[in-house]
């Protein structure tokens, strides 16, 4: 295991019958960083997380969490990790505070520590005012925050998050993103699975793209965007009447220009920031007024479409959850 890797998967394979749900997946997550495991339903994300969290045994391959092997030392792996699944798993008949104290006691933590940690976590996740309310009265966002708080009661250095914001409204999703950033700033290592491309773009230091059980790409968000095509230069003219002349000027310097009359925009391939600066200078010396000029990089959605031929939400494969019904838990 790499000295600075908190999570490492090595040639993981998981088969259900003759079907490989995960097929030779490897990755490494340095301490205090976020790895985004990106792919559609059925890609193998949840199965990968379940193997790394020792909830199911790999058909072959192995992995390490905080230096402990998932095959030979599963108990130590569990002591050093927290897990938040796709659905909140809090006890709805208990209060938020009681949920935290229950899990703390199951970890064998001291009562004094549990009391302090419970108060701290309720405060950290903006649940102090609701800590004594029954969890079934919580909103979806509150339940997800409580679920995440519960997974942190034993202060694990590694946290697995399996689509943690699924079903949340945009505001709750943004709030949870802020919490996750704070965790990373404090040194926690995160493995985050998601179908939300924007989520991976916002949170992940590195991304591994999985499709049909195989790793098909990996790199930083910027590296993956660069692989899918060049950035585009987008100009918005102030007056629609100037579009023809602006197009003519632009075509003198680039091979292909797309015109959107309704948006008063011209889009062309760009060679980088210096190219954009040169074009901006040309228009500054002309009589054409621009509302805006900038570089638009491919989105992660563009990356996924480029890599797989379909968008992240499209899948004809059975989901990981369907596959898990075929399995006897380890």
Short mmCIF file of C-alpha atoms in Angstrom, two decimals:
data_model
loop_
_atom_site.label_atom_id
_atom_site.label_comp_id
_atom_site.label_asym_id
_atom_site.label_seq_id
_atom_site.Cartn_x
_atom_site.Cartn_y
_atom_site.Cartn_z
CA UNK A 1 0.00 0.00 0.00
CA UNK A 2 1.22 3.49 -0.82
CA UNK A 3 2.40 5.25 2.33
CA UNK A 4 0.03 8.20 1.87
CA UNK A 5 -2.97 6.17 0.64
CA UNK A 6 -5.85 5.86 3.07
CA UNK A 7 -7.92 3.72 0.68
CA UNK A 8 -6.59 1.36 -1.96
CA UNK A 9 -8.39 -1.15 -4.16
CA UNK A 10 -6.33 -3.77 -5.97
CA UNK A 11 -7.80 -5.70 -8.92
CA UNK A 12 -11.22 -6.10 -7.29
CA UNK A 13 -13.57 -8.55 -8.98
CA UNK A 14 -17.08 -9.46 -7.88
CA UNK A 15 -19.15 -11.98 -9.80
CA UNK A 16 -22.80 -12.92 -9.41
CA UNK A 17 -23.03 -16.22 -11.23
CA UNK A 18 -21.27 -15.72 -14.54
CA UNK A 19 -21.82 -11.96 -14.51
CA UNK A 20 -19.02 -9.68 -13.30
CA UNK A 21 -20.56 -6.72 -11.47
CA UNK A 22 -17.05 -5.40 -10.76
CA UNK A 23 -14.26 -6.39 -13.11
CA UNK A 24 -10.61 -5.69 -12.15
CA UNK A 25 -11.13 -2.33 -10.43
CA UNK A 26 -8.10 -0.62 -8.89
CA UNK A 27 -7.65 2.85 -7.40
CA UNK A 28 -5.82 4.68 -4.64
CA UNK A 29 -7.03 7.57 -2.47
CA UNK A 30 -4.40 9.70 -0.70
CA UNK A 31 -5.09 10.67 2.89
CA UNK A 32 -7.25 13.77 3.29
CA UNK A 33 -8.58 13.76 -0.27
CA UNK A 34 -11.81 12.85 -2.04
CA UNK A 35 -12.15 10.20 -4.73
CA UNK A 36 -15.30 10.41 -6.82
CA UNK A 37 -16.47 7.01 -8.09
CA UNK A 38 -18.59 8.01 -11.03
CA UNK A 39 -20.93 5.92 -13.14
CA UNK A 40 -24.57 5.12 -13.95
CA UNK A 41 -26.85 2.76 -12.05
CA UNK A 42 -25.53 -0.77 -12.42
CA UNK A 43 -21.97 0.37 -13.11
CA UNK A 44 -20.61 -1.41 -10.02
CA UNK A 45 -20.18 1.55 -7.66
CA UNK A 46 -22.19 0.21 -4.72
CA UNK A 47 -20.72 -3.28 -5.08
CA UNK A 48 -17.23 -1.75 -4.96
CA UNK A 49 -18.08 0.19 -1.82
CA UNK A 50 -19.56 -2.91 -0.18
CA UNK A 51 -16.35 -4.84 -0.83
CA UNK A 52 -14.16 -2.04 0.51
CA UNK A 53 -16.40 -1.73 3.59
CA UNK A 54 -16.15 -5.52 4.22
CA UNK A 55 -19.89 -6.03 3.70
CA UNK A 56 -19.22 -8.53 0.92
CA UNK A 57 -16.16 -10.54 -0.07
CA UNK A 58 -14.50 -10.01 -3.43
CA UNK A 59 -14.45 -12.91 -5.86
CA UNK A 60 -10.80 -11.96 -6.31
CA UNK A 61 -8.52 -9.05 -5.59
CA UNK A 62 -8.29 -7.15 -2.35
CA UNK A 63 -8.17 -3.69 -0.84
CA UNK A 64 -6.86 -1.78 2.17
CA UNK A 65 -8.45 0.84 4.38
CA UNK A 66 -6.21 2.84 6.71
CA UNK A 67 -3.54 0.19 6.12
CA UNK A 68 -5.75 -2.81 6.96
CA UNK A 69 -6.57 -5.53 4.45
CA UNK A 70 -10.28 -5.99 3.74
CA UNK A 71 -9.85 -9.77 3.44
CA UNK A 72 -7.49 -10.64 6.29
CA UNK A 73 -8.26 -7.85 8.76
CA UNK A 74 -11.92 -6.82 8.30
CA UNK A 75 -12.44 -5.94 11.98
CA UNK A 76 -9.73 -3.28 11.90
CA UNK A 77 -11.10 -1.97 8.61
CA UNK A 78 -14.49 -1.44 10.27
CA UNK A 79 -12.86 0.30 13.22
CA UNK A 80 -11.27 2.83 10.88
CA UNK A 81 -14.18 3.64 8.57
CA UNK A 82 -17.66 5.05 8.48
CA UNK A 83 -20.30 4.26 5.88
CA UNK A 84 -23.31 6.21 4.65
CA UNK A 85 -25.49 4.34 2.16
CA UNK A 86 -27.93 5.50 -0.47
CA UNK A 87 -30.81 5.69 2.02
CA UNK A 88 -30.65 7.12 5.53
CA UNK A 89 -30.46 4.26 8.03
CA UNK A 90 -31.28 6.11 11.24
CA UNK A 91 -33.85 4.68 13.64
CA UNK A 92 -36.92 6.81 12.98
CA UNK A 93 -38.44 5.99 16.39
CA UNK A 94 -35.48 7.51 18.25
CA UNK A 95 -34.50 11.14 18.54
CA UNK A 96 -31.45 12.42 16.72
CA UNK A 97 -29.55 12.51 19.98
CA UNK A 98 -30.60 8.95 20.86
CA UNK A 99 -29.46 7.70 17.46
CA UNK A 100 -25.98 9.10 18.03
CA UNK A 101 -25.76 7.75 21.58
CA UNK A 102 -26.91 4.31 20.47
CA UNK A 103 -24.21 3.98 17.83
CA UNK A 104 -21.60 5.36 20.21
CA UNK A 105 -22.48 2.71 22.77
CA UNK A 106 -22.30 -0.02 20.12
CA UNK A 107 -18.75 1.14 19.36
CA UNK A 108 -17.97 0.73 23.07
CA UNK A 109 -17.13 4.40 23.54
CA UNK A 110 -17.17 5.94 27.00
CA UNK A 111 -20.35 7.71 28.14
CA UNK A 112 -18.50 11.00 28.67
CA UNK A 113 -17.08 10.87 25.15
CA UNK A 114 -20.47 9.95 23.64
CA UNK A 115 -22.12 12.93 25.35
CA UNK A 116 -19.48 15.38 24.09
CA UNK A 117 -19.37 13.90 20.59
CA UNK A 118 -23.17 13.88 20.31
CA UNK A 119 -23.40 17.56 21.20
CA UNK A 120 -20.54 18.43 18.83
CA UNK A 121 -22.00 16.47 15.91
CA UNK A 122 -25.50 17.86 16.35
CA UNK A 123 -23.99 21.34 16.29
CA UNK A 124 -21.74 20.60 13.33
CA UNK A 125 -24.60 19.27 11.23
CA UNK A 126 -27.03 22.06 12.21
CA UNK A 127 -29.24 19.66 14.15
CA UNK A 128 -28.93 21.06 17.67
CA UNK A 129 -32.45 22.49 17.65
CA UNK A 130 -33.85 19.15 16.45
CA UNK A 131 -31.68 16.81 18.50
CA UNK A 132 -34.48 15.89 20.88
CA UNK A 133 -37.10 15.38 18.17
CA UNK A 134 -38.08 11.97 16.81
CA UNK A 135 -36.14 11.26 13.61
CA UNK A 136 -39.29 10.40 11.62
CA UNK A 137 -40.25 14.09 11.87
CA UNK A 138 -37.02 15.12 10.11
CA UNK A 139 -36.91 16.31 6.52
CA UNK A 140 -34.96 14.28 3.97
CA UNK A 141 -31.97 16.61 4.24
CA UNK A 142 -32.00 16.43 8.03
CA UNK A 143 -32.08 12.63 7.95
CA UNK A 144 -29.11 12.53 5.61
CA UNK A 145 -27.17 14.89 7.87
CA UNK A 146 -28.05 12.75 10.90
CA UNK A 147 -27.01 9.62 9.01
CA UNK A 148 -23.66 11.20 8.24
CA UNK A 149 -23.26 12.39 11.83
CA UNK A 150 -23.92 8.86 13.10
CA UNK A 151 -21.20 7.50 10.81
CA UNK A 152 -18.73 9.95 12.39
CA UNK A 153 -19.44 9.26 16.07
CA UNK A 154 -16.26 7.17 16.35
CA UNK A 155 -14.21 9.74 14.37
CA UNK A 156 -13.15 7.33 11.58
CA UNK A 157 -10.30 8.53 9.36
CA UNK A 158 -12.02 7.07 6.28
CA UNK A 159 -15.61 7.61 5.17
CA UNK A 160 -17.46 5.80 2.38
CA UNK A 161 -20.39 7.77 0.97
CA UNK A 162 -22.61 5.86 -1.44
CA UNK A 163 -24.68 8.45 -3.32
CA UNK A 164 -25.24 10.48 -0.13
CA UNK A 165 -27.30 13.24 -1.74
CA UNK A 166 -29.71 11.05 -3.72
CA UNK A 167 -33.25 12.36 -3.27
CA UNK A 168 -32.22 15.63 -1.64
CA UNK A 169 -33.48 18.99 -2.84
CA UNK A 170 -30.84 21.38 -4.27
CA UNK A 171 -30.53 23.39 -1.06
CA UNK A 172 -30.01 20.32 1.11
CA UNK A 173 -27.47 19.00 -1.37
CA UNK A 174 -25.44 22.21 -1.20
CA UNK A 175 -25.55 22.15 2.60
CA UNK A 176 -24.26 18.58 2.65
CA UNK A 177 -21.47 19.51 0.24
CA UNK A 178 -20.33 22.17 2.71
CA UNK A 179 -20.26 19.59 5.51
CA UNK A 180 -18.20 17.19 3.40
CA UNK A 181 -15.70 19.93 2.55
CA UNK A 182 -15.27 20.62 6.28
CA UNK A 183 -14.61 16.93 6.94
CA UNK A 184 -11.89 16.84 4.30
CA UNK A 185 -10.35 20.04 5.64
CA UNK A 186 -10.13 18.27 9.01
CA UNK A 187 -8.24 15.37 7.43
CA UNK A 188 -10.96 12.80 6.68
CA UNK A 189 -10.51 10.74 3.51
CA UNK A 190 -13.67 10.29 1.45
CA UNK A 191 -14.71 7.82 -1.22
CA UNK A 192 -17.82 9.26 -2.81
CA UNK A 193 -20.02 7.46 -5.31
CA UNK A 194 -22.42 9.61 -7.25
CA UNK A 195 -24.48 9.92 -10.41
CA UNK A 196 -24.47 13.69 -10.06
CA UNK A 197 -21.71 14.90 -12.33
CA UNK A 198 -21.75 18.34 -10.75
CA UNK A 199 -21.24 16.73 -7.34
CA UNK A 200 -18.09 14.95 -8.48
CA UNK A 201 -16.87 18.16 -10.11
CA UNK A 202 -17.44 20.15 -6.91
CA UNK A 203 -16.04 17.72 -4.34
CA UNK A 204 -13.60 15.25 -5.88
CA UNK A 205 -9.84 15.70 -6.08
CA UNK A 206 -9.72 12.70 -8.42
CA UNK A 207 -12.37 10.76 -10.30
CA UNK A 208 -12.57 7.12 -11.36
CA UNK A 209 -15.20 6.48 -14.02
CA UNK A 210 -16.76 3.00 -13.96
CA UNK A 211 -19.05 1.60 -16.65
CA UNK A 212 -20.36 -1.97 -16.70
CA UNK A 213 -18.00 -2.94 -13.89
CA UNK A 214 -14.80 -1.68 -15.49
CA UNK A 215 -12.68 1.40 -14.93
CA UNK A 216 -12.79 3.32 -18.18
CA UNK A 217 -11.04 6.54 -17.13
CA UNK A 218 -9.46 8.25 -14.17
CA UNK A 219 -7.89 11.60 -13.39
CA UNK A 220 -8.69 14.99 -11.95
CA UNK A 221 -11.93 16.64 -13.12
CA UNK A 222 -9.89 18.99 -15.29
CA UNK A 223 -7.85 16.17 -16.83
CA UNK A 224 -11.01 14.24 -17.72
CA UNK A 225 -12.58 17.32 -19.26
CA UNK A 226 -9.47 17.90 -21.35
CA UNK A 227 -9.65 14.30 -22.61
CA UNK A 228 -13.14 14.79 -23.99
CA UNK A 229 -12.30 17.72 -26.22
CA UNK A 230 -10.95 21.21 -26.43
CA UNK A 231 -12.44 24.15 -24.58
CA UNK A 232 -14.84 26.39 -26.46
CA UNK A 233 -14.58 30.13 -26.87
CA UNK A 234 -17.97 31.76 -26.28
CA UNK A 235 -18.70 35.38 -27.20
CA UNK A 236 -21.96 37.20 -26.51
CA UNK A 237 -22.45 40.36 -28.57
CA UNK A 238 -24.42 43.26 -27.12
CA UNK A 239 -26.45 43.89 -30.27
CA UNK A 240 -27.95 41.20 -32.49
CA UNK A 241 -27.28 43.29 -35.60
CA UNK A 242 -23.54 42.87 -35.00
CA UNK A 243 -23.67 39.05 -35.20
CA UNK A 244 -22.85 38.77 -38.96
CA UNK A 245 -19.79 41.02 -38.67
CA UNK A 246 -18.68 39.36 -35.44
CA UNK A 247 -18.97 35.95 -37.12
CA UNK A 248 -16.89 37.16 -40.06
CA UNK A 249 -14.18 38.50 -37.75
CA UNK A 250 -14.09 35.29 -35.75
CA UNK A 251 -13.94 33.05 -38.83
CA UNK A 252 -10.76 34.84 -39.87
CA UNK A 253 -9.04 33.31 -36.85
CA UNK A 254 -10.81 30.00 -36.19
CA UNK A 255 -11.92 27.21 -38.52
CA UNK A 256 -15.46 26.65 -37.26
CA UNK A 257 -17.97 28.99 -35.67
CA UNK A 258 -21.44 28.18 -34.35
CA UNK A 259 -23.94 31.04 -34.20
CA UNK A 260 -26.91 31.18 -31.82
CA UNK A 261 -28.96 34.24 -32.90
CA UNK A 262 -31.43 33.92 -30.03
CA UNK A 263 -28.67 34.12 -27.41
CA UNK A 264 -26.56 36.52 -29.51
CA UNK A 265 -23.68 34.07 -29.06
CA UNK A 266 -20.85 32.75 -31.17
CA UNK A 267 -19.04 29.57 -30.14
CA UNK A 268 -15.74 28.37 -31.57
CA UNK A 269 -12.97 25.99 -30.59
CA UNK A 270 -10.29 27.63 -28.46
CA UNK A 271 -6.60 26.88 -28.10
CA UNK A 272 -6.42 28.18 -24.56
CA UNK A 273 -6.41 31.34 -22.50
CA UNK A 274 -3.90 33.14 -24.73
CA UNK A 275 -6.12 32.49 -27.75
CA UNK A 276 -9.11 33.95 -25.91
CA UNK A 277 -7.05 37.00 -24.90
CA UNK A 278 -6.00 37.57 -28.52
CA UNK A 279 -9.59 37.34 -29.77
CA UNK A 280 -10.76 39.66 -27.00
CA UNK A 281 -8.15 42.18 -28.12
CA UNK A 282 -9.42 42.06 -31.68
CA UNK A 283 -12.96 42.83 -30.61
CA UNK A 284 -11.79 45.54 -28.22
CA UNK A 285 -10.23 47.31 -31.19
CA UNK A 286 -13.43 46.97 -33.23
CA UNK A 287 -16.77 48.75 -32.97
CA UNK A 288 -18.55 45.57 -31.88
CA UNK A 289 -19.60 45.59 -28.22
CA UNK A 290 -19.45 42.34 -26.26
CA UNK A 291 -21.52 41.47 -23.21
CA UNK A 292 -19.23 38.58 -22.38
CA UNK A 293 -16.31 36.50 -23.60
CA UNK A 294 -14.96 33.38 -21.96
CA UNK A 295 -13.73 29.81 -22.16
CA UNK A 296 -16.20 26.97 -21.65
CA UNK A 297 -14.64 23.64 -20.82
CA UNK A 298 -16.50 20.37 -21.44
CA UNK A 299 -18.67 19.36 -18.50
CA UNK A 300 -18.34 16.00 -16.76
CA UNK A 301 -21.58 15.08 -18.50
CA UNK A 302 -19.75 15.68 -21.80
CA UNK A 303 -16.88 13.54 -20.48
CA UNK A 304 -19.16 10.65 -19.62
CA UNK A 305 -20.94 10.82 -22.95
CA UNK A 306 -17.58 10.90 -24.73
CA UNK A 307 -16.26 7.90 -22.78
CA UNK A 308 -19.32 5.65 -22.79
CA UNK A 309 -21.59 6.77 -25.61
CA UNK A 310 -24.42 7.42 -23.14
CA UNK A 311 -25.16 9.83 -20.34
CA UNK A 312 -24.62 8.97 -16.69
CA UNK A 313 -28.30 8.52 -15.91
CA UNK A 314 -28.86 6.10 -18.81
CA UNK A 315 -28.46 2.38 -18.13
CA UNK A 316 -29.86 -0.90 -19.35
CA UNK A 317 -27.93 -2.91 -16.78
CA UNK A 318 -29.43 -4.19 -13.50
CA UNK A 319 -28.60 -1.96 -10.58
CA UNK A 320 -26.10 -2.83 -7.86
CA UNK A 321 -29.03 -3.13 -5.46
CA UNK A 322 -30.63 -5.79 -7.67
CA UNK A 323 -27.38 -7.69 -7.75
CA UNK A 324 -27.05 -7.54 -3.98
CA UNK A 325 -30.30 -9.43 -3.54
CA UNK A 326 -28.54 -12.40 -5.09
CA UNK A 327 -25.78 -12.37 -2.50
CA UNK A 328 -25.38 -13.81 0.97
CA UNK A 329 -23.74 -11.03 3.07
CA UNK A 330 -20.23 -11.72 4.34
#
